[in-house]
Structure formats: C-alpha cells, structure tokens
Amino acid sequence: MFLASLAIATAHAQSGAAAGPPSPLATLVEWIPFILRGFLLNLGMSFLAMAIATVLGIGLGLLQLSRSRFLSLPAWLVTHLFRNSPWLVILFVVMLLVPFELQLPGGGTFIMSDWLKATFAFSLPVMANVSEIVRGAIVSIPKGQWESAESLAFTHGQTLRWIILPQCVKRAIPPWMNWYALLTMATPMASILGVREAVGNGQAAMEAAGARPELLVPFYLFLLLLFFAYIYPISIWTRMIERKYAVDS
C-alpha cells in the first residue's frame, strides 16, 4: 500500500517537473486531497476503536464491581495493565502478536490488515479508561439509592439497569468524549508501522515532491491544523456538557 501511494504521488510530481519545482505552498495545495483521503482513515480508525473500547470497557467496568473475586480481580488487572502502558508499546505488541490471517470456524480466513491491527491496539488503552469511567460513575451514586431500590423489591440487576446506569450516563459522557479526542490524536502513530493515514500520505507526498526540506513546515503545519479543526470543536462540546451537568447537579 505504501508503494502504491508513493507511485501515485510520484506520478503527480513528475507531471510538473519540466516547469521547475513549485513553491512549498503550491505543492501542499496540490496534495491536500491526497492527505485528506488519509485523514478519512484516521477518522475511521477512531470511530471503530472507540466503539470497541466502549463495549469492552463497559463490560470490564461492571466486572470490576462484581461481588465475585474471580471476576473482579482479573478485570482490575486488565484495566490497570492497559491504563498504565504506553500506547506505542501496545501498538507494537499487537502488530507482532496478532497474525495477518485469522482462521474462522467455518474454514475461511479473515485478513487482519495493518490498519485493523492498529485500530484494535488503540482500543485497548481506551477500553481500560472507559472501564474506570464506568466504575467511578457507578461508585459515585449515593448508596441510599441502592437501599431504596432494595426496599422496593428491585433485584441488584434491576437496580443497576433502571436506576443507577441512567444516572451514570451524564457523568460518563464528558470523560468519554475526552478519551475519544485523545484516541483520534493518537491515530497518526499508526504511520510508524506503514498505515497510510494522513501523516503517512503527507510523508509520501513530500517524498514524491523531491523530499525538499522546505516542504516539512507547511505539510506538518497543515496536518496540525487539520487535526485541530476536528478535535477543538469536540473539546468545546465537552465543556458545554460538563457545564450543563454541573447546573443540573
């Protein structure tokens, strides 16, 4: 995939070579669509990784609060293992341990491409932090609500499902959104392992344009502004939700 991206970029660059090298800004403008196609992969990885992390994190958070030590202790260990491990190390471990082809029960195979491996790797530390968000939100609910529900003949599961979890949602959304923003900002690390996202495409474009040193600043500045334009509205929205919750409380 890298060679294909580089070949496309080189073909574009050679078409204008006869007129001399264009300015850094003109070169950037020429390659913006190419970089944006890579940015779509960043967004796709962030959406999929956050979905995986949310589902697994909710389950892990509930297991941490289990009355059985056989469930709560492993859940606690997994949570703290991935919460306190560097994301880049997790990325390398997943890339090395997960095979390229997975054998399915029916006899078929599932191809684990590099971007899928990176997506799964990014979901693991976020999963651990979602687990702590869920656990903390449930623990923050006053015990009197559990006792009141018990006096009304609610089972433990009914109390959790109908009384506790709905209140936890508002408490969990702001930190959940913060972790989505952090996850999105981490996706460019996948370019280290050859995933052709925005940073990888930007590097391929600079190589195709002659790897001129004067291209570094405009290209990386554009990438910075691209991620900022996507992440900053999320941070504003998160603060708005936090203020709304503070008023309600």
Coordinates of N, CA and C in Angstrom, one line a residue:
M1 N 0.8 -1.2 0.0 CA 0.0 0.0 0.0 C 0.9 1.3 0.0
F2 N 2.0 1.2 0.7 CA 2.9 2.3 0.8 C 3.5 2.6 -0.6
L3 N 3.9 1.5 -1.3 CA 4.5 1.7 -2.7 C 3.4 2.2 -3.6
A4 N 2.2 1.8 -3.5 CA 1.1 2.3 -4.4 C 0.9 3.8 -4.1
S5 N 0.9 4.2 -2.8 CA 0.7 5.6 -2.5 C 1.9 6.4 -3.1
L6 N 3.1 5.9 -2.9 CA 4.3 6.6 -3.3 C 4.3 6.7 -4.9
A7 N 3.8 5.7 -5.5 CA 3.8 5.7 -7.0 C 2.8 6.7 -7.5
I8 N 1.7 6.8 -6.9 CA 0.7 7.8 -7.3 C 1.2 9.2 -7.1
A9 N 1.8 9.4 -5.9 CA 2.4 10.7 -5.6 C 3.5 11.1 -6.6
T10 N 4.4 10.1 -6.9 CA 5.5 10.4 -7.8 C 5.0 10.8 -9.2
A11 N 3.9 10.1 -9.7 CA 3.4 10.4 -11.0 C 2.9 11.8 -11.1
H12 N 2.2 12.2 -10.0 CA 1.7 13.6 -10.0 C 2.9 14.6 -10.0
A13 N 3.9 14.3 -9.2 CA 5.0 15.2 -9.1 C 5.8 15.4 -10.4
Q14 N 6.0 14.2 -11.1 CA 6.7 14.3 -12.3 C 6.0 15.0 -13.5
S15 N 4.7 15.1 -13.4 CA 4.0 15.8 -14.4 C 4.3 17.3 -14.5
G16 N 4.7 17.8 -13.4 CA 5.1 19.3 -13.4 C 6.6 19.5 -13.2
A17 N 7.4 18.5 -13.4 CA 8.8 18.6 -13.2 C 9.5 19.5 -14.2
A18 N 8.9 19.5 -15.4 CA 9.6 20.3 -16.5 C 9.6 21.8 -16.2
A19 N 8.6 22.3 -15.5 CA 8.5 23.7 -15.2 C 9.2 24.1 -14.0
G20 N 10.0 23.2 -13.4 CA 10.8 23.5 -12.2 C 9.9 23.2 -11.0
P21 N 10.6 23.1 -9.8 CA 9.9 22.8 -8.6 C 8.9 23.9 -8.2
P22 N 7.7 23.6 -7.9 CA 6.7 24.6 -7.4 C 7.1 25.1 -6.0
S23 N 6.4 26.1 -5.6 CA 6.7 26.6 -4.2 C 6.1 25.6 -3.2
P24 N 6.6 25.7 -2.0 CA 6.1 24.7 -0.9 C 4.6 24.8 -0.8
L25 N 4.0 26.1 -0.8 CA 2.6 26.2 -0.7 C 1.8 25.6 -1.8
A26 N 2.3 25.8 -3.0 CA 1.7 25.2 -4.2 C 1.7 23.7 -4.2
T27 N 2.9 23.2 -3.7 CA 3.0 21.7 -3.6 C 2.0 21.2 -2.6
L28 N 1.8 21.9 -1.4 CA 0.9 21.5 -0.4 C -0.5 21.5 -1.0
V29 N -0.9 22.6 -1.7 CA -2.3 22.7 -2.2 C -2.5 21.5 -3.2
E30 N -1.5 21.1 -3.9 CA -1.7 20.0 -4.9 C -2.0 18.7 -4.2
W31 N -1.4 18.5 -3.0 CA -1.5 17.2 -2.3 C -2.6 17.2 -1.2
I32 N -3.3 18.3 -1.0 CA -4.3 18.3 0.0 C -5.3 17.2 -0.2
P33 N -5.9 17.0 -1.4 CA -6.9 15.8 -1.5 C -6.3 14.5 -1.1
F34 N -5.0 14.3 -1.5 CA -4.3 13.0 -1.1 C -4.2 12.9 0.4
I35 N -3.9 14.0 1.1 CA -3.8 13.9 2.5 C -5.1 13.7 3.2
L36 N -6.1 14.4 2.6 CA -7.5 14.2 3.2 C -8.0 12.8 3.1
R37 N -7.7 12.1 2.0 CA -8.1 10.7 1.9 C -7.5 9.9 3.0
G38 N -6.2 10.2 3.4 CA -5.6 9.6 4.5 C -6.3 9.9 5.9
F39 N -6.8 11.2 6.0 CA -7.4 11.6 7.2 C -8.7 10.9 7.4
L40 N -9.4 10.5 6.3 CA -10.6 9.7 6.4 C -10.3 8.4 7.1
L41 N -9.1 7.8 6.9 CA -8.7 6.6 7.6 C -8.5 6.8 9.0
N42 N -7.9 8.0 9.4 CA -7.8 8.4 10.8 C -9.1 8.4 11.5
L43 N -10.1 9.0 10.8 CA -11.5 9.1 11.4 C -12.1 7.7 11.5
G44 N -11.9 6.9 10.5 CA -12.5 5.5 10.5 C -11.9 4.7 11.7
M45 N -10.5 4.8 11.8 CA -9.9 4.1 12.9 C -10.4 4.6 14.3
S46 N -10.6 5.9 14.4 CA -11.0 6.4 15.7 C -12.4 6.0 16.0
F47 N -13.3 6.0 15.0 CA -14.7 5.5 15.3 C -14.8 4.1 15.7
L48 N -14.1 3.2 14.9 CA -14.1 1.8 15.2 C -13.4 1.5 16.5
A49 N -12.3 2.1 16.8 CA -11.6 1.8 18.0 C -12.4 2.3 19.2
M50 N -13.1 3.4 19.1 CA -13.9 3.9 20.2 C -15.1 3.0 20.5
A51 N -15.7 2.5 19.4 CA -16.8 1.6 19.5 C -16.4 0.3 20.3
I52 N -15.3 -0.3 19.8 CA -14.7 -1.5 20.5 C -14.4 -1.2 22.0
A53 N -13.7 0.0 22.2 CA -13.3 0.3 23.6 C -14.6 0.5 24.5
T54 N -15.6 1.1 23.9 CA -16.8 1.4 24.7 C -17.5 0.1 25.2
V55 N -17.7 -0.8 24.2 CA -18.4 -2.0 24.5 C -17.6 -2.8 25.5
L56 N -16.3 -3.0 25.2 CA -15.4 -3.8 26.1 C -15.2 -3.1 27.5
G57 N -15.1 -1.8 27.5 CA -14.9 -1.0 28.7 C -16.1 -1.1 29.6
I58 N -17.3 -1.0 29.1 CA -18.5 -1.1 29.9 C -18.5 -2.4 30.6
G59 N -18.3 -3.5 29.8 CA -18.3 -4.8 30.5 C -17.2 -5.0 31.5
L60 N -16.0 -4.4 31.2 CA -14.9 -4.5 32.1 C -15.2 -3.7 33.4
G61 N -15.8 -2.6 33.3 CA -16.1 -1.8 34.4 C -17.1 -2.4 35.3
L62 N -18.1 -3.1 34.7 CA -19.1 -3.8 35.5 C -18.5 -5.0 36.2
L63 N -17.5 -5.7 35.5 CA -16.9 -6.8 36.2 C -16.0 -6.4 37.3
Q64 N -15.4 -5.2 37.3 CA -14.7 -4.7 38.4 C -15.5 -4.6 39.7
L65 N -16.8 -4.3 39.5 CA -17.7 -4.2 40.7 C -18.4 -5.5 41.0
S66 N -18.0 -6.6 40.4 CA -18.6 -7.8 40.7 C -18.3 -8.3 42.1
R67 N -19.3 -9.0 42.7 CA -19.1 -9.5 44.1 C -18.2 -10.7 44.1
S68 N -17.9 -11.3 42.9 CA -17.0 -12.4 42.9 C -15.6 -12.0 42.6
R69 N -14.7 -12.4 43.4 CA -13.3 -12.0 43.2 C -12.7 -12.7 42.0
F70 N -13.3 -13.8 41.6 CA -12.8 -14.4 40.3 C -13.1 -13.6 39.1
L71 N -14.1 -12.7 39.2 CA -14.4 -11.8 38.1 C -13.8 -10.4 38.3
S72 N -13.9 -9.9 39.5 CA -13.4 -8.5 39.7 C -11.9 -8.4 39.7
L73 N -11.2 -9.4 40.2 CA -9.7 -9.3 40.2 C -9.1 -9.3 38.8
P74 N -9.5 -10.2 37.9 CA -8.9 -10.2 36.6 C -9.3 -8.9 35.8
A75 N -10.5 -8.4 36.1 CA -11.0 -7.2 35.4 C -10.1 -6.0 35.9
W76 N -9.8 -6.0 37.2 CA -9.0 -4.9 37.7 C -7.6 -5.0 37.2
L77 N -7.0 -6.2 37.0 CA -5.7 -6.3 36.5 C -5.6 -5.9 35.0
V78 N -6.6 -6.3 34.2 CA -6.6 -5.9 32.8 C -6.7 -4.4 32.7
T79 N -7.6 -3.8 33.5 CA -7.8 -2.4 33.4 C -6.5 -1.6 33.7
H80 N -5.9 -2.0 34.8 CA -4.7 -1.2 35.2 C -3.5 -1.6 34.3
L81 N -3.4 -2.7 33.7 CA -2.4 -3.1 32.8 C -2.4 -2.1 31.6
F82 N -3.5 -2.0 31.0 CA -3.6 -1.2 29.8 C -3.7 0.3 30.1
R83 N -4.2 0.7 31.3 CA -4.2 2.1 31.6 C -2.8 2.6 31.8
N84 N -1.9 1.8 32.3 CA -0.6 2.3 32.6 C 0.5 1.8 31.7
S85 N 0.2 1.5 30.5 CA 1.1 1.0 29.5 C 1.2 2.1 28.3
P86 N 2.4 2.3 27.8 CA 2.5 3.3 26.7 C 1.7 2.8 25.4
W87 N 1.0 3.7 24.8 CA 0.2 3.4 23.6 C 1.1 2.8 22.5
L88 N 2.3 3.4 22.3 CA 3.2 2.9 21.2 C 3.6 1.5 21.5
V89 N 3.9 1.2 22.7 CA 4.3 -0.2 23.1 C 3.2 -1.2 22.8
I90 N 2.0 -0.8 23.2 CA 0.8 -1.7 22.9 C 0.6 -1.9 21.4
L91 N 0.9 -0.8 20.7 CA 0.7 -0.9 19.2 C 1.7 -1.9 18.6
F92 N 3.0 -1.8 19.1 CA 4.0 -2.8 18.6 C 3.7 -4.2 19.0
V93 N 3.2 -4.4 20.2 CA 2.9 -5.7 20.7 C 1.8 -6.3 19.9
V94 N 0.7 -5.6 19.6 CA -0.4 -6.1 18.9 C 0.0 -6.4 17.4
M95 N 0.8 -5.5 16.8 CA 1.3 -5.7 15.5 C 2.1 -7.0 15.4
L96 N 2.9 -7.3 16.4 CA 3.7 -8.5 16.4 C 3.0 -9.8 16.7
L97 N 2.0 -9.7 17.7 CA 1.3 -10.9 18.2 C 0.1 -11.3 17.3
V98 N -0.6 -10.4 16.8 CA -1.8 -10.7 16.0 C -1.4 -11.2 14.6
P99 N -1.8 -12.3 14.2 CA -1.4 -12.8 12.9 C -2.1 -12.1 11.7
F100 N -1.5 -12.1 10.5 CA -2.0 -11.4 9.4 C -3.3 -12.1 8.9
E101 N -3.4 -13.4 9.1 CA -4.6 -14.1 8.7 C -5.2 -14.9 9.9
L102 N -6.5 -14.7 10.1 CA -7.2 -15.4 11.2 C -8.0 -16.5 10.6
Q103 N -7.9 -17.7 11.1 CA -8.7 -18.8 10.6 C -10.1 -18.8 11.3
L104 N -11.1 -18.8 10.5 CA -12.5 -18.7 11.0 C -13.0 -20.2 11.2
P105 N -14.0 -20.4 12.1 CA -14.5 -21.7 12.4 C -15.0 -22.4 11.2
G106 N -15.6 -21.7 10.2 CA -16.1 -22.4 9.0 C -15.1 -22.8 8.0
G107 N -13.9 -22.5 8.3 CA -12.8 -22.8 7.3 C -12.3 -21.7 6.5
G108 N -12.9 -20.5 6.6 CA -12.5 -19.4 5.9 C -11.4 -18.6 6.7
T109 N -10.9 -17.6 6.1 CA -9.8 -16.8 6.7 C -10.3 -15.3 6.7
F110 N -9.8 -14.6 7.7 CA -10.1 -13.2 7.8 C -8.8 -12.5 7.8
I111 N -8.6 -11.5 6.9 CA -7.4 -10.8 6.8 C -7.3 -9.6 7.8
M112 N -6.3 -9.6 8.6 CA -6.1 -8.6 9.6 C -5.1 -7.6 9.0
S113 N -5.6 -6.6 8.3 CA -4.7 -5.6 7.7 C -4.0 -4.8 8.8
D114 N -3.0 -4.0 8.4 CA -2.3 -3.2 9.4 C -3.2 -2.2 10.1
W115 N -4.1 -1.6 9.3 CA -4.9 -0.6 10.0 C -5.9 -1.2 10.9
L116 N -6.3 -2.4 10.7 CA -7.2 -3.1 11.7 C -6.5 -3.4 12.9
K117 N -5.2 -3.9 12.8 CA -4.4 -4.2 14.0 C -4.2 -2.9 14.8
A118 N -3.9 -1.8 14.1 CA -3.7 -0.6 14.8 C -4.9 -0.1 15.5
T119 N -6.1 -0.3 14.9 CA -7.3 0.1 15.5 C -7.6 -0.7 16.7
F120 N -7.4 -2.0 16.7 CA -7.5 -2.8 17.9 C -6.6 -2.4 19.0
A121 N -5.3 -2.1 18.6 CA -4.3 -1.7 19.6 C -4.7 -0.4 20.3
F122 N -5.2 0.6 19.5 CA -5.7 1.8 20.1 C -6.9 1.7 21.0
S123 N -7.7 0.7 20.7 CA -8.9 0.5 21.5 C -8.6 -0.1 22.9
L124 N -7.4 -0.7 23.1 CA -7.1 -1.3 24.4 C -6.9 -0.3 25.5
P125 N -6.0 0.7 25.4 CA -5.9 1.6 26.5 C -7.2 2.5 26.7
V126 N -7.9 2.7 25.7 CA -9.2 3.5 25.8 C -10.2 2.6 26.6
M127 N -10.2 1.3 26.2 CA -11.1 0.4 26.9 C -10.8 0.4 28.4
A128 N -9.6 0.4 28.8 CA -9.2 0.4 30.2 C -9.7 1.7 30.9
N129 N -9.6 2.8 30.2 CA -10.0 4.1 30.8 C -11.5 4.2 30.8
V130 N -12.2 3.6 29.8 CA -13.7 3.6 29.9 C -14.1 2.7 31.0
S131 N -13.4 1.6 31.3 CA -13.7 0.8 32.4 C -13.7 1.5 33.7
E132 N -12.7 2.4 33.9 CA -12.6 3.2 35.1 C -13.6 4.3 35.2
I133 N -14.0 4.8 34.0 CA -15.1 5.8 34.0 C -16.4 5.2 34.4
V134 N -16.7 4.0 33.9 CA -17.9 3.3 34.3 C -17.9 2.9 35.8
R135 N -16.8 2.4 36.3 CA -16.7 2.0 37.7 C -16.8 3.2 38.6
G136 N -16.1 4.3 38.2 CA -16.2 5.5 39.0 C -17.6 6.1 39.0
A137 N -18.3 6.1 37.9 CA -19.6 6.7 37.8 C -20.6 5.9 38.7
I138 N -20.5 4.6 38.7 CA -21.4 3.8 39.5 C -21.1 4.0 41.0
V139 N -19.8 4.0 41.3 CA -19.5 4.2 42.7 C -19.9 5.5 43.3
S140 N -20.0 6.5 42.4 CA -20.3 7.9 42.8 C -21.8 8.0 43.1
I141 N -22.6 7.1 42.7 CA -24.1 7.2 43.0 C -24.2 6.9 44.5
P142 N -25.0 7.7 45.3 CA -25.2 7.5 46.7 C -25.7 6.1 47.0
K143 N -25.2 5.5 48.1 CA -25.7 4.2 48.5 C -27.2 4.2 48.8
G144 N -27.7 5.3 49.2 CA -29.1 5.4 49.6 C -30.0 5.0 48.5
Q145 N -29.6 5.2 47.2 CA -30.4 4.8 46.1 C -30.5 3.3 46.0
W146 N -29.4 2.6 46.2 CA -29.4 1.2 46.2 C -30.3 0.6 47.3
E147 N -30.2 1.2 48.5 CA -31.1 0.8 49.6 C -32.5 1.0 49.3
S148 N -32.8 2.2 48.7 CA -34.2 2.5 48.4 C -34.8 1.5 47.4
A149 N -34.0 1.2 46.4 CA -34.4 0.2 45.4 C -34.6 -1.1 46.0
E150 N -33.8 -1.5 46.9 CA -33.9 -2.8 47.5 C -35.2 -2.9 48.4
S151 N -35.5 -1.8 49.0 CA -36.7 -1.7 49.8 C -38.0 -1.9 48.9
L152 N -37.8 -1.5 47.7 CA -39.0 -1.6 46.7 C -38.9 -3.0 46.0
A153 N -38.1 -3.9 46.5 CA -38.1 -5.3 45.9 C -37.4 -5.3 44.6
F154 N -36.6 -4.3 44.2 CA -35.8 -4.4 43.0 C -34.6 -5.4 43.2
T155 N -34.3 -6.2 42.2 CA -33.1 -7.0 42.3 C -31.9 -6.2 42.0
H156 N -30.7 -6.7 42.3 CA -29.5 -6.0 42.0 C -29.4 -5.6 40.5
G157 N -29.7 -6.5 39.7 CA -29.6 -6.2 38.2 C -30.6 -5.2 37.8
Q158 N -31.8 -5.2 38.3 CA -32.9 -4.2 38.0 C -32.5 -2.8 38.5
T159 N -31.9 -2.8 39.7 CA -31.4 -1.5 40.3 C -30.4 -0.9 39.4
L160 N -29.4 -1.8 39.0 CA -28.3 -1.3 38.1 C -28.9 -0.8 36.8
R161 N -29.8 -1.6 36.2 CA -30.2 -1.3 34.8 C -31.2 -0.1 34.8
W162 N -32.1 0.0 35.7 CA -33.1 1.1 35.6 C -32.9 2.3 36.5
I163 N -32.0 2.2 37.5 CA -31.8 3.4 38.4 C -30.4 3.9 38.3
I164 N -29.4 3.0 38.4 CA -28.1 3.5 38.5 C -27.5 3.9 37.2
L165 N -27.5 3.0 36.2 CA -26.9 3.3 34.9 C -27.4 4.5 34.2
P166 N -28.7 4.8 34.2 CA -29.2 6.0 33.6 C -28.6 7.3 34.2
Q167 N -28.3 7.3 35.5 CA -27.7 8.4 36.1 C -26.2 8.5 35.7
C168 N -25.6 7.3 35.5 CA -24.1 7.3 35.2 C -23.8 7.9 33.8
V169 N -24.8 7.8 32.9 CA -24.6 8.3 31.5 C -24.1 9.7 31.5
K170 N -24.8 10.6 32.2 CA -24.4 12.0 32.2 C -23.1 12.2 32.8
R171 N -22.7 11.5 33.8 CA -21.4 11.6 34.5 C -20.3 11.1 33.6
A172 N -20.6 10.1 32.7 CA -19.6 9.4 31.9 C -19.3 10.1 30.6
I173 N -20.3 10.8 30.0 CA -20.2 11.3 28.7 C -19.0 12.3 28.5
P174 N -18.8 13.3 29.4 CA -17.6 14.2 29.2 C -16.3 13.5 29.2
P175 N -16.0 12.6 30.2 CA -14.7 12.0 30.1 C -14.6 11.0 28.9
W176 N -15.7 10.4 28.5 CA -15.7 9.5 27.3 C -15.4 10.3 26.1
M177 N -15.9 11.5 26.0 CA -15.6 12.4 24.8 C -14.1 12.8 24.8
N178 N -13.6 13.1 26.0 CA -12.2 13.5 26.1 C -11.3 12.3 25.6
W179 N -11.7 11.1 26.0 CA -10.9 10.0 25.5 C -11.0 9.7 24.0
Y180 N -12.2 10.1 23.5 CA -12.3 9.9 22.0 C -11.3 10.9 21.3
A181 N -11.3 12.2 21.9 CA -10.4 13.2 21.3 C -8.9 12.7 21.4
L182 N -8.5 12.2 22.6 CA -7.1 11.6 22.7 C -6.9 10.5 21.8
L183 N -7.9 9.6 21.6 CA -7.7 8.5 20.7 C -7.5 9.0 19.3
T184 N -8.3 10.0 18.8 CA -8.1 10.5 17.5 C -6.7 11.1 17.3
M185 N -6.2 11.8 18.3 CA -4.9 12.4 18.2 C -3.8 11.4 18.2
A186 N -4.1 10.2 18.7 CA -3.1 9.1 18.7 C -3.0 8.3 17.4
T187 N -4.0 8.4 16.6 CA -4.1 7.5 15.4 C -2.9 7.8 14.4
P188 N -2.3 9.0 14.4 CA -1.1 9.1 13.5 C 0.1 8.2 13.9
M189 N 0.1 7.7 15.1 CA 1.2 6.7 15.4 C 1.2 5.5 14.5
A190 N 0.0 5.2 13.9 CA -0.1 4.0 13.0 C 0.8 4.2 11.8
S191 N 1.2 5.4 11.5 CA 2.0 5.7 10.3 C 3.4 5.1 10.5
I192 N 3.8 4.9 11.8 CA 5.2 4.4 12.1 C 5.2 2.9 11.5
L193 N 4.1 2.2 11.5 CA 4.1 0.9 11.1 C 3.5 0.7 9.7
G194 N 3.5 1.8 8.9 CA 3.2 1.7 7.5 C 1.7 1.9 7.1
V195 N 0.9 2.3 8.1 CA -0.5 2.5 7.8 C -0.6 3.9 7.0
R196 N -1.3 3.9 5.9 CA -1.4 5.1 5.1 C -2.5 6.0 5.5
E197 N -2.4 6.6 6.7 CA -3.4 7.6 7.1 C -2.8 9.0 6.7
A198 N -3.3 10.1 7.4 CA -3.0 11.4 6.9 C -1.5 11.7 7.0
V199 N -0.9 11.4 8.1 CA 0.6 11.6 8.2 C 1.4 10.8 7.2
G200 N 1.0 9.5 7.1 CA 1.7 8.7 6.1 C 1.5 9.2 4.7
N201 N 0.3 9.6 4.3 CA 0.2 10.2 3.0 C 0.9 11.5 2.8
G202 N 1.0 12.3 3.9 CA 1.8 13.5 3.8 C 3.2 13.2 3.6
Q203 N 3.7 12.2 4.3 CA 5.2 11.9 4.1 C 5.4 11.3 2.7
A204 N 4.4 10.5 2.1 CA 4.6 10.0 0.8 C 4.6 11.2 -0.2
A205 N 3.7 12.2 0.0 CA 3.6 13.3 -0.9 C 4.9 14.1 -0.9
M206 N 5.5 14.3 0.3 CA 6.8 15.0 0.4 C 7.9 14.3 -0.3
E207 N 7.9 13.0 -0.2 CA 8.9 12.2 -0.9 C 8.7 12.3 -2.4
A208 N 7.5 12.3 -2.9 CA 7.2 12.4 -4.3 C 7.6 13.7 -4.9
A209 N 7.5 14.8 -4.0 CA 7.8 16.1 -4.5 C 9.3 16.4 -4.3
G210 N 10.1 15.4 -4.1 CA 11.5 15.7 -4.1 C 12.2 15.7 -2.7
A211 N 11.3 15.5 -1.7 CA 11.9 15.5 -0.3 C 12.6 16.7 0.0
R212 N 12.1 17.9 -0.4 CA 12.8 19.1 -0.2 C 12.6 19.6 1.3
P213 N 13.6 20.0 2.0 CA 13.4 20.4 3.4 C 12.4 21.5 3.6
E214 N 12.2 22.4 2.6 CA 11.2 23.5 2.8 C 9.8 23.0 2.8
L215 N 9.6 21.7 2.4 CA 8.2 21.2 2.5 C 7.8 20.8 3.9
L216 N 8.7 20.6 4.8 CA 8.4 20.0 6.1 C 7.4 20.9 6.9
V217 N 7.8 22.2 7.0 CA 7.0 23.0 7.8 C 5.5 23.2 7.3
P218 N 5.3 23.5 6.0 CA 3.9 23.7 5.5 C 3.1 22.4 5.6
F219 N 3.7 21.2 5.3 CA 3.0 20.0 5.3 C 2.6 19.6 6.7
Y220 N 3.6 19.6 7.7 CA 3.2 19.3 9.0 C 2.4 20.3 9.7
L221 N 2.5 21.6 9.4 CA 1.6 22.6 9.9 C 0.2 22.3 9.4
F222 N 0.0 22.0 8.2 CA -1.3 21.6 7.7 C -1.9 20.5 8.4
L223 N -1.1 19.4 8.7 CA -1.6 18.3 9.4 C -2.0 18.7 10.8
L224 N -1.2 19.5 11.5 CA -1.6 20.0 12.8 C -2.9 20.7 12.8
L225 N -3.1 21.6 11.8 CA -4.3 22.4 11.7 C -5.5 21.5 11.4
L226 N -5.3 20.5 10.6 CA -6.3 19.5 10.2 C -6.9 18.8 11.5
F227 N -6.0 18.3 12.3 CA -6.4 17.6 13.5 C -7.0 18.6 14.5
F228 N -6.5 19.8 14.6 CA -7.0 20.8 15.5 C -8.4 21.2 15.1
A229 N -8.7 21.3 13.8 CA -10.0 21.7 13.3 C -11.0 20.7 13.7
Y230 N -10.6 19.4 13.8 CA -11.6 18.3 14.1 C -11.7 18.2 15.6
I231 N -10.6 18.3 16.4 CA -10.6 18.0 17.8 C -11.2 19.2 18.6
Y232 N -10.8 20.4 18.2 CA -11.2 21.5 19.1 C -12.7 21.7 19.3
P233 N -13.6 21.5 18.2 CA -15.0 21.5 18.5 C -15.5 20.5 19.5
I234 N -14.8 19.3 19.5 CA -15.2 18.3 20.4 C -14.9 18.7 21.8
S235 N -13.7 19.4 22.0 CA -13.4 19.9 23.4 C -14.4 20.9 23.8
I236 N -14.8 21.8 22.9 CA -15.8 22.8 23.3 C -17.1 22.2 23.7
W237 N -17.6 21.2 22.9 CA -18.8 20.5 23.2 C -18.7 19.8 24.5
T238 N -17.6 19.2 24.8 CA -17.4 18.5 26.1 C -17.5 19.5 27.2
R239 N -16.9 20.7 27.1 CA -17.1 21.7 28.2 C -18.5 22.1 28.4
M240 N -19.3 22.2 27.3 CA -20.7 22.6 27.4 C -21.5 21.5 28.1
I241 N -21.2 20.3 27.8 CA -21.9 19.2 28.5 C -21.5 19.2 30.0
E242 N -20.2 19.4 30.3 CA -19.8 19.5 31.7 C -20.5 20.6 32.5
R243 N -20.7 21.8 31.8 CA -21.4 22.9 32.5 C -22.8 22.6 32.7
K244 N -23.4 21.9 31.7 CA -24.9 21.6 31.8 C -25.1 20.6 32.9
Y245 N -24.2 19.6 33.1 CA -24.3 18.7 34.1 C -24.1 19.3 35.5
A246 N -23.2 20.3 35.6 CA -22.9 21.0 36.8 C -24.1 21.8 37.3
V247 N -24.8 22.4 36.3 CA -26.1 23.1 36.7 C -27.1 22.2 37.2
D248 N -27.3 21.0 36.5 CA -28.3 20.0 36.9 C -28.0 19.5 38.3
S249 N -26.7 19.3 38.6 CA -26.4 18.8 39.9 C -26.6 19.8 41.1

